[in-house]
Amino acid sequence: MGVTIKDIARALGVTPGTISKALNDKPDIGADMKVKIRAAAIELGYVPNPIARRLVTNRSNTIGVFILDRHELSLRENYGFQFLDGIIKESDLHHYDILLFSITKDLAYQKSYISLCLERRVEGAVFIGLRSDDPYLEDIIRSPLPASVIDAEARGQNVSMVASDNRAGAAAAVDYLWGLGHRRIGIIKGSEREFASRERYEGFRHYLTERNSFNEAYVYPGDFTRESGAAAVETIMKSQDRPTALFAANDLMALGALKVFKGKGYRIPQDISLIGFDNIANSEDCDPALTTIGQNAAEIGKEAIRLLLARIRQENKGKASFIRTELVIRDSCAPLK
Amino acid sequence: MGVTIKDIARALGVTPGTISKALNDKPDIGADMKVKIRAAAIELGYVPNPIARRLVTNRSNTIGVFILDRHELSLRENYGFQFLDGIIKESDLHHYDILLFSITKDLAYQKSYISLCLERRVEGAVFIGLRSDDPYLEDIIRSPLPASVIDAEARGQNVSMVASDNRAGAAAAVDYLWGLGHRRIGIIKGSEREFASRERYEGFRHYLTERNSFNEAYVYPGDFTRESGAAAVETIMKSQDRPTALFAANDLMALGALKVFKGKGYRIPQDISLIGFDNIANSEDCDPALTTIGQNAAEIGKEAIRLLLARIRQENKGKASFIRTELVIRDSCAPLK
DNA sequence: TCTCCTTACGAAATCGTTTGCGGTTTATCT
DNA sequence: AGATAAACCGCAAACGATTTCGTAAGGAGA
């Protein structure tokens, strides 16, 4: 079971080396011999053994994908699967295999991700869901292994980072509000520890500052959870001189805020406009449907692979790449009356 | 770069074979020699090369996971990622690696999934998103390669199927409605071609038939899309003697239905109770929040791996396993007045 | 003391490919 | 025509582990 290169060699009366070269289209095999060998290969049902090839070439043609879930990140509400989709497709294009790792805190890995990579002999790694306080982050940055980090900050010789253009996205969100006539625009921030959160805030702040409309009083703390979105609304309600529009740094907080607003009899968007960020599934069916900034997750995954492969081929250093976002307009924002 | 078994052998003045046996804890190596070798191994920073091992043992210790997306199935609304999560964790437990394949129709694979498996030398495969009309379904069933199919019907010597207990889940949904006093209960069916759809219908029908309350007039066709859910409502509205409660065979249709109901000024659950199936993310934030049947997707993934590994070890034949569902009560159902 | 068995390790083949080198044959140039 | 250069293919050594078989040393039993 399993016809090898030797079987073909025997059948044709040539040596295994010749078969290998012919099948790999090396220059030092005659054209007619090549066709003969290829014919025999499919005739015999030959399927190459990647294991053997990898052993001798010392290249695994495999990249490791880490899905980190150390912090109970809800799998339902993030982009994991879409990242993965882009990753797979792009890898496939370049004939790389994907080896999947999932690290959860209950698995309590002792080993650094990098040593897992070394064991499996992957040529590079991409990280999804990495947090800035991950104990192995430094490992990744300093390691000689090429890596791509998705949606987190990580800079180094061998590590590239890919994320949405959070600044531009946030600016687009505010700009949409601005275009509707809003001038008193608030923000529910995410945690300072999250890269995406900082960037979104920066995009927001910069846009309004340039227009002399940034008001410190309108920035409300949050941490990307529903609860913090809800809590922000409570403080907003208490204040006088409320903002007329609100940018939540992610959809989850927007959803939390929305619920409280509705519970208090506030109408969205008549009484206040609300815009989110992420375009998670949930934002589609809430009432009113949430206007938000959509990320192109599949594209992020693809770009992560592109940068990684380039690094593997020594064509670049670690880079940062930011992917366009998209304004998706639904029903939670209205023109200022 | 890369210390091998030979390096340890040289350092200790023994042969590579001895090192291998000691590291694998074979019986024919002396105890003291073993500790010496193990010490040297970590001393030198030895990390075994799985490629070489696989070549000689002829076992890849890898299972292939196929994510099929030939039919534009929305990645956002299904359980893909949670399946995957269970799959990875269970595989990890048994020290199997996961090789990921993604088949989309635009990639237009010519090769059968099985030949991809043969090429990569995986020991088994699990399929997510397989449809009954997949051109390679027969291939999978007849192939000697052990396989697990998630959420689809596939029976054979070497293939196991794992899905939610759709019948029991549907029955639980109706039972909940029944317990609220409803007797005129309708269903928006899914497509006859989908296994889950048939099972859910069967569970529904059986429950009501046993109580002499099944009414053919209350079954409305659908195909698991929002649109079909919306369309069903249109016909419901036209009829007299409407059902007082409605079971949508999946959440997407329930969401479609919900929207139309609300658009027509119908109040849920005051005017009609609505229950879905799947507990997708979207069902959480719609208004009213959708009562539904939740699937334990991670558990399905794990079970798929368990059955697969057992089959690989020749411990079972192809089996079918159905995982418990869970009623998640939210706000879209009310007692019959 | 001699034989037999056990224990512990070495020797060597093997897994399926790849690849540099060397040697023939055939075509090309002066 | 002679020499040089391609073109083409065989040879054999790798790659890093595993595993079977063989054998030397040592202990037990008679």
XYZ file of C-alpha atoms (C1' of nucleotides) in Angstrom, chain A residues 14-15 18 21 28-30 33 55-56, chain D residues 7-12 14-17:
20
model
C 15.732 3.997 -14.120
C 16.946 5.163 -10.746
C 15.900 10.388 -11.898
C 14.213 15.072 -10.616
C 18.890 17.929 -16.092
C 16.299 15.408 -17.216
C 15.331 14.947 -20.836
C 11.973 11.010 -20.160
C 12.998 15.217 6.208
C 15.563 15.655 3.531
C 22.637 17.503 -22.151
C 21.224 13.507 -19.680
C 21.138 10.092 -16.345
C 23.195 6.871 -12.622
C 25.403 6.614 -8.082
C 25.329 7.225 -3.453
C 22.418 12.123 3.107
C 17.955 13.669 6.428
C 16.771 11.866 11.800
C 14.700 8.773 13.805
